Short mmCIF file of C-alpha atoms in Angstrom, two decimals:
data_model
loop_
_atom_site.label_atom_id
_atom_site.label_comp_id
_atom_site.label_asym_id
_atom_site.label_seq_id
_atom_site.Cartn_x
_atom_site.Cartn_y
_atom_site.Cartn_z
CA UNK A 1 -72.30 66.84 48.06
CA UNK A 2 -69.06 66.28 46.42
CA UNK A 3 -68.18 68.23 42.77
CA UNK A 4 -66.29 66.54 40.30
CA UNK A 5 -64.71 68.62 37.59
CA UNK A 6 -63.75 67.09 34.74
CA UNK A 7 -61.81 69.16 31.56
CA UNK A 8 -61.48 67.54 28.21
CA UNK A 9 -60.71 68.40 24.68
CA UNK A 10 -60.56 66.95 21.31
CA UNK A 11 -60.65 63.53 23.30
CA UNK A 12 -63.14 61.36 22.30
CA UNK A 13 -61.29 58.39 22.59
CA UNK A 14 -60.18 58.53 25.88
CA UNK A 15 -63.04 60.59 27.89
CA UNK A 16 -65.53 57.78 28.17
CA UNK A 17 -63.44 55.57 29.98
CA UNK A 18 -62.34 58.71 32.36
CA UNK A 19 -65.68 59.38 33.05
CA UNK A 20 -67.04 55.58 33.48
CA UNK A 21 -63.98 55.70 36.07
CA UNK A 22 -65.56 58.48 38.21
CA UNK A 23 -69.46 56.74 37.87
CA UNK A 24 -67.52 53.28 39.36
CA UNK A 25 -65.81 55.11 42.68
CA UNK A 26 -67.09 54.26 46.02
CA UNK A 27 -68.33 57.69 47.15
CA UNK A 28 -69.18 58.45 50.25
CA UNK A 29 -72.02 61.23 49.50
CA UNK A 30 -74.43 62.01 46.65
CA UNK A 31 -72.11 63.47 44.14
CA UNK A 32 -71.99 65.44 40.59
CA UNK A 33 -69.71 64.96 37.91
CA UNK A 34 -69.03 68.35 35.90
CA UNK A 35 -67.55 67.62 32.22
CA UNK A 36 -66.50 70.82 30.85
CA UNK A 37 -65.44 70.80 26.89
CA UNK A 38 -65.44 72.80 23.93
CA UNK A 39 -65.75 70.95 20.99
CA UNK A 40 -68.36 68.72 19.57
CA UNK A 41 -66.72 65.13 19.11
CA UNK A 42 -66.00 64.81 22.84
CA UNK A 43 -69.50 66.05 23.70
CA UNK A 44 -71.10 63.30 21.59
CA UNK A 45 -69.05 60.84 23.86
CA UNK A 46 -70.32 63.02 27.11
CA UNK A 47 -73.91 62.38 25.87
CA UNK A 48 -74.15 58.51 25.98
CA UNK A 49 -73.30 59.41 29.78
CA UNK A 50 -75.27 62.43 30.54
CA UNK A 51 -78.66 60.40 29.16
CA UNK A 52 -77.99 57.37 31.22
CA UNK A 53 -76.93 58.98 34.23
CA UNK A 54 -78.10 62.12 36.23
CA UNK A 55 -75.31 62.82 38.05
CA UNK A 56 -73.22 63.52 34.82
CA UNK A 57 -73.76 67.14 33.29
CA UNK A 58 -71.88 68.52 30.62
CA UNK A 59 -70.55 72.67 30.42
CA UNK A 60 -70.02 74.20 27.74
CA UNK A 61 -67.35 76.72 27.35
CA UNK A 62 -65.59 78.22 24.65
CA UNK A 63 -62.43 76.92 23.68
CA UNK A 64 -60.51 79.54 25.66
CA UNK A 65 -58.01 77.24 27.20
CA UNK A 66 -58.49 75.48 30.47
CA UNK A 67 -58.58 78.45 33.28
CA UNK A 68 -61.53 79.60 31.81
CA UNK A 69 -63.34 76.39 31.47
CA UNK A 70 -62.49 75.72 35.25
CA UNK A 71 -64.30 79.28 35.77
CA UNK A 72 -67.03 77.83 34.24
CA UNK A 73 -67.61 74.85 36.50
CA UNK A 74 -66.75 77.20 39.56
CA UNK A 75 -69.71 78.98 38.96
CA UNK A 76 -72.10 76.20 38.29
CA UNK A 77 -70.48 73.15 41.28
CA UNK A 78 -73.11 72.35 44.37
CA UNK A 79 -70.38 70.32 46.33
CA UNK A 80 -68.74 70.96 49.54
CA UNK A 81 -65.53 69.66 47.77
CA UNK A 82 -64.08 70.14 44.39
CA UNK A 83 -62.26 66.84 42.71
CA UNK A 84 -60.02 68.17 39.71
CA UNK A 85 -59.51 65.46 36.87
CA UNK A 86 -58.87 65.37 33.31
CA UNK A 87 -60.59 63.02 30.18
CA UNK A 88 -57.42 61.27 29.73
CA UNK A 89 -56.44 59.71 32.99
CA UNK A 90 -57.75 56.35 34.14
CA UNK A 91 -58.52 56.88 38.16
CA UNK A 92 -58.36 53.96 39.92
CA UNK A 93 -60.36 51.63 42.19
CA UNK A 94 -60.98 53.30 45.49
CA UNK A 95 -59.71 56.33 44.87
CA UNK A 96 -61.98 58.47 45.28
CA UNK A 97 -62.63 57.09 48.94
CA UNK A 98 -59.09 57.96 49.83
CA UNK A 99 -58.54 61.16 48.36
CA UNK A 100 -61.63 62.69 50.17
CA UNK A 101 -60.23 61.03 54.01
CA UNK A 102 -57.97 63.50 54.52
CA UNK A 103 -60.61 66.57 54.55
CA UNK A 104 -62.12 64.79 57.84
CA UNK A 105 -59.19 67.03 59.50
CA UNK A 106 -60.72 70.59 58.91
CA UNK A 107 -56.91 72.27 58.47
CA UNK A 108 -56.75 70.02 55.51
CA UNK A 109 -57.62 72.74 52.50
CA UNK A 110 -56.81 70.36 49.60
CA UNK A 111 -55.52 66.98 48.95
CA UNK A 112 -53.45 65.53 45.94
CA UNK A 113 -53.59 62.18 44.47
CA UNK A 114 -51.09 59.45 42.96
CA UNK A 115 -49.93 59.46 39.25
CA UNK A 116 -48.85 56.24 38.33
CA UNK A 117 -47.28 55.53 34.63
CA UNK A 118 -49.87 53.58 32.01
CA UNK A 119 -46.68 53.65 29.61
CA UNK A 120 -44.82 50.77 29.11
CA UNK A 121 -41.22 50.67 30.36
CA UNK A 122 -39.44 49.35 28.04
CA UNK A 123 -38.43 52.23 26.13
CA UNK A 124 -36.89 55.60 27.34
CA UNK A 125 -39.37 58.14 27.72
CA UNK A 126 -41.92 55.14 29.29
CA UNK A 127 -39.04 54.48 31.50
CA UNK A 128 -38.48 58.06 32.33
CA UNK A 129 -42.08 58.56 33.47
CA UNK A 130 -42.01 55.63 35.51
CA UNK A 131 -39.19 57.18 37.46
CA UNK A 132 -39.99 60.26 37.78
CA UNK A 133 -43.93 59.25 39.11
CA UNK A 134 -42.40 56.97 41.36
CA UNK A 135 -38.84 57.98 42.53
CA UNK A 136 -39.87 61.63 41.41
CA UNK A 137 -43.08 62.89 42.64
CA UNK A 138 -44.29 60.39 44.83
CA UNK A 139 -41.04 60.26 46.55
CA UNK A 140 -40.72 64.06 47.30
CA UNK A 141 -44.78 64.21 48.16
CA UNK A 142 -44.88 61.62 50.65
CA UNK A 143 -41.38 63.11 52.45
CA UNK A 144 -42.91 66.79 51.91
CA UNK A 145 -46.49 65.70 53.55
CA UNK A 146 -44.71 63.59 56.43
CA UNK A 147 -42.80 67.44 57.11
CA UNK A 148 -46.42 68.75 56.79
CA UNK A 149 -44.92 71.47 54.06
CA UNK A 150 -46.07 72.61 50.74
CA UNK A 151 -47.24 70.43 47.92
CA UNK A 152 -48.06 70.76 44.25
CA UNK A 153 -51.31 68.93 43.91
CA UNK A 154 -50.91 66.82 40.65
CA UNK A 155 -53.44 67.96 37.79
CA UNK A 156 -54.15 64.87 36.95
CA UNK A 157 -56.17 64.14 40.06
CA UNK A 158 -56.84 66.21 43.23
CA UNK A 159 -59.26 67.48 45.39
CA UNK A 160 -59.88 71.25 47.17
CA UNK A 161 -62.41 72.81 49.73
CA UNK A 162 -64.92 74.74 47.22
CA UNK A 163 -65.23 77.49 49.44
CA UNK A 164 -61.23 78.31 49.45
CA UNK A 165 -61.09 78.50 45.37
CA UNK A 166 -61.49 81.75 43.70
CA UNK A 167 -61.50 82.53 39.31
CA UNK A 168 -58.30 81.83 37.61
CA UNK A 169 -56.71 84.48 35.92
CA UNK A 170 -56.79 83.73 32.14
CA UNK A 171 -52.55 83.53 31.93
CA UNK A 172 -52.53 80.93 34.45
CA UNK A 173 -50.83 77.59 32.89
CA UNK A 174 -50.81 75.47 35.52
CA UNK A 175 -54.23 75.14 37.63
CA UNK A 176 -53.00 72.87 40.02
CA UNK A 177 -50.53 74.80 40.87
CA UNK A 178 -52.27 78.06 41.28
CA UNK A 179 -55.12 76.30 43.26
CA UNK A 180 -52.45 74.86 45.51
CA UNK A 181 -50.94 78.24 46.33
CA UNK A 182 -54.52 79.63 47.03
CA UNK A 183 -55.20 77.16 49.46
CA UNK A 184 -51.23 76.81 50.79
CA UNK A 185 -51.55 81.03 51.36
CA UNK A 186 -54.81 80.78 52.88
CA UNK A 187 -53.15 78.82 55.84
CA UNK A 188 -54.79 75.32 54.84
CA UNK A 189 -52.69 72.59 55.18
CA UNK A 190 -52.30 70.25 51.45
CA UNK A 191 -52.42 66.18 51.87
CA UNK A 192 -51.16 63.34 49.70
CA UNK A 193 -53.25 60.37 49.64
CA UNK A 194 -51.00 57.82 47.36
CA UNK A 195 -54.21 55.05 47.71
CA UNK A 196 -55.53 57.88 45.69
CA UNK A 197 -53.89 56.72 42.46
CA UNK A 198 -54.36 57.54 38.91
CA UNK A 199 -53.16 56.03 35.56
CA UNK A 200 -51.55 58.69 33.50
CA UNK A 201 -50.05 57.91 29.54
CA UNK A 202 -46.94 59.96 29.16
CA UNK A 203 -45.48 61.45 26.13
CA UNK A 204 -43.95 59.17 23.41
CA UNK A 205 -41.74 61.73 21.90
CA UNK A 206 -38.96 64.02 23.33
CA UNK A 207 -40.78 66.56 21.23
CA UNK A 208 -44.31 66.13 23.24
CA UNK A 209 -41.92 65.23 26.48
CA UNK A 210 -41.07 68.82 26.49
CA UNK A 211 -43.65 70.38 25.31
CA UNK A 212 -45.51 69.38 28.66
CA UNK A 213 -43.02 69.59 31.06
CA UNK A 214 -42.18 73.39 30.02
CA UNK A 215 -45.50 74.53 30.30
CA UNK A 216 -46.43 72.69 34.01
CA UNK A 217 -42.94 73.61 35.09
CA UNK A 218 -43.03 77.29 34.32
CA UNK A 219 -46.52 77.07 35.37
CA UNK A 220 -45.47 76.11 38.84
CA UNK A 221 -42.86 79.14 38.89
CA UNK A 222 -45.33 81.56 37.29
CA UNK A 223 -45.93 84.77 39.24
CA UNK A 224 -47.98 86.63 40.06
CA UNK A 225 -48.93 84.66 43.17
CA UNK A 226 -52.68 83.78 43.92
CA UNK A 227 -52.93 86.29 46.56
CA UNK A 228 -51.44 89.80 47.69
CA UNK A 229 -50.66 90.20 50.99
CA UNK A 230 -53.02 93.04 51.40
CA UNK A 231 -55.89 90.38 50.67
CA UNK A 232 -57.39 89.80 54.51
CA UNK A 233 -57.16 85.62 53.24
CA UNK A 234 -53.31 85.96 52.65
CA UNK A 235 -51.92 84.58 56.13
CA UNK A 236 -48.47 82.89 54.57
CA UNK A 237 -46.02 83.44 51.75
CA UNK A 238 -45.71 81.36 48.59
CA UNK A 239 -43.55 78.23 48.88
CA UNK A 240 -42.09 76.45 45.57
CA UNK A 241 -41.86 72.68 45.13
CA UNK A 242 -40.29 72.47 41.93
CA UNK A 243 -37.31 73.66 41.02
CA UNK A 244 -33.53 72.39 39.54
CA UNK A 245 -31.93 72.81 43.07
CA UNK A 246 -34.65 70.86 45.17
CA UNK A 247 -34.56 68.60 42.16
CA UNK A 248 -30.41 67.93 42.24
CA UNK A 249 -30.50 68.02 46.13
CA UNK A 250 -33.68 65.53 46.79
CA UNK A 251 -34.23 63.60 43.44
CA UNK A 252 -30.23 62.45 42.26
CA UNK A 253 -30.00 59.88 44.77
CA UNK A 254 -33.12 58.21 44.28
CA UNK A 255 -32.96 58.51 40.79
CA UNK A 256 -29.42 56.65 40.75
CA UNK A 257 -31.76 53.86 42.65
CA UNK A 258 -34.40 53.32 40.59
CA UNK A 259 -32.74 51.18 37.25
CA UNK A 260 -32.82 47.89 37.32
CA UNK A 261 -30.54 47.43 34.35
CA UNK A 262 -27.67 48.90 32.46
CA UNK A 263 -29.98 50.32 30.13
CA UNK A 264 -32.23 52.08 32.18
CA UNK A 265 -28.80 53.44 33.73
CA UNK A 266 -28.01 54.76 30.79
CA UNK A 267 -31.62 56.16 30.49
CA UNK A 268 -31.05 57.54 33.57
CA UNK A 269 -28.03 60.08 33.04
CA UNK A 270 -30.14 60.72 29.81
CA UNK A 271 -33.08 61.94 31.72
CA UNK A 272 -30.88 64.41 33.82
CA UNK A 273 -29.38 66.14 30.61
CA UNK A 274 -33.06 66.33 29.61
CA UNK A 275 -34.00 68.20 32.91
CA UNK A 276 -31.35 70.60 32.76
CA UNK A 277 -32.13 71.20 29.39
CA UNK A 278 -35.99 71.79 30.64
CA UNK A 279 -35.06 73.82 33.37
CA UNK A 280 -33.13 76.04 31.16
CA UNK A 281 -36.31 75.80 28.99
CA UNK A 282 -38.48 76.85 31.51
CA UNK A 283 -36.11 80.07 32.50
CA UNK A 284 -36.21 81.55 28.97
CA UNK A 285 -39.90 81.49 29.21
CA UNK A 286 -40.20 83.09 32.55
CA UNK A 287 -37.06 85.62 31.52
CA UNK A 288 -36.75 86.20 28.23
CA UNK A 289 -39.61 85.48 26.41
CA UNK A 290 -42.68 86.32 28.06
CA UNK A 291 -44.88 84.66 26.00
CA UNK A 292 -48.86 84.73 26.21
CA UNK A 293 -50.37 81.32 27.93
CA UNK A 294 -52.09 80.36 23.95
CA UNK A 295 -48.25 80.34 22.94
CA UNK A 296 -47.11 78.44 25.79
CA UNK A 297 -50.14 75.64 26.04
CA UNK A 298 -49.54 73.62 22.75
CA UNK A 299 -51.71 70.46 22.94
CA UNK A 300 -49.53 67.04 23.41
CA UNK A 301 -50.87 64.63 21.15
CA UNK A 302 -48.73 61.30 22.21
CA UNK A 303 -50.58 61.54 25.25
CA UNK A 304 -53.91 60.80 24.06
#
């Protein structure tokens, strides 16, 4: 059996359509589908889905942020494998089929999928997410899984052996993060399936822009690590994906390729200022700061 988990909140206009997206996937096995939220307006969306179908099932935790609703579905999932989405991302046709492929090889501990920009590109943060899904991410994933080395497995969709995951310590802000340095430490190998693609809506404003790319980024920095090495599943050190060096070294030049117009050029240069600025962001949190994970995790409303 395969698990899907997916988190919502406060999204009752979106989760429907996430979760309709999931019933229409070709998978190969009987599956579940594992919608964990909080509040009532979203669960009155769940219903028309969990009364029509049997494979849909609906957890309720406590409002307590997402590591402890992904607690929840840990201790309640009956699949082999774990698929990680959220209630307001569109996953595409066939991607379920291609995300679960990879786990055929049994050193294969988790695979991520393929975020791919709803938001139009015509203005300057739509344009910025289309670059950085496509000449960002997806670049450095498929060079990083051709080198067979570390990945982040994107949030928005990816999938993870159930037997390799363990709780989530309430701080955490970034699960897919964490959950790829449990599996990456464990000596499992981490895929990218780009068939495996998603539709993501970015953030409208440079307010909400930030807002979300603080709180993954510093999520992807955060320490402690999953494991201690005097755990007897450690078997290899942390690795880091992320970060304003690998990001200047690996990202400038395709980034410099990716406009197609004077504009987006301009948009372009924009966007670095706007990562250094993040970056600087995201050291102030982990240095000076310190701030709790309810301060950090401020809900980005553009996006839904």
């Amino acid at each position: 059996m395969i698990s899907s988990i997916l988190t919502a909140y406060r999204e009752p206009r979106t989760v429907g359509v996430a979760i309709k997206a999931l019933l229409e996937q070709d998978w190969p096995e009987a599956y579940e589908i594992l919608v964990v939220c909080p509040d009532e307006e979203t669960a009155r969306v769940v219903q028309i889905f969990t009364d029509c179908y049997p494979q849909v099932k609906r957890l309720v935790d406590q409002g307590q942020g997402k590591p402890s609703a992904l607690n929840l579905a840990f201790s309640q999932v009956r699949g082999r494998i774990c698929v990680f989405t959220d209630g307001d991302v569109v996953i595409q046709e066939g991607a379920i089929s291609a995300l679960l492929a990879p786990f055929a090889d049994p050193r294969c501990g988790a695979v991520t999928g393929r975020p791919v920009s709803a938001s139009p590109r015509t203005s300057m943060l739509g344009y910025w997410s289309h670059l950085l899904t496509d000449a960002g991410a997806h670049s450095m994933r498929s060079h990083r899984a051709r080198q067979l080395q570390y990945l982040d497995c994107s949030g928005y969709l990816y999938a993870a052996r159930s037997e390799l995951l363990s709780p989530l310590p309430p701080e955490t802000l970034a699960d897919d993060a964490f959950i790829s340095q449990l599996i990456w430490q464990q000596g499992y190998g981490i895929a990218y399936a780009p068939e495996a693609r998603v539709a993501v809506r970015y953030p409208t404003t440079y307010r909400d822009w930030l807002l979300q790319k603080v709180r993954s980024s510093t999520g992807a920095a955060q320490t402690p690590q999953p494991l201690r090495t005097d755990n007897k599943k450690y078997v290899r050190p942390p690795e880091y994906m992320r970060s304003l060096k690998r990001e200047a070294l690996a990202g400038f030049r395709s980034a410099l390729t990716y406009p197609q117009t004077s504009r987006e050029r301009w948009w372009t240069w924009c966007l670095f200022l706007a990562r250094i600025h993040l970056w600087l962001c995201v050291w102030a949190e982990l240095h000076l700061k310190h701030r709790s994970y309810q301060d950090i995790w401020q809900r980005v409303e553009t996006t839904k």
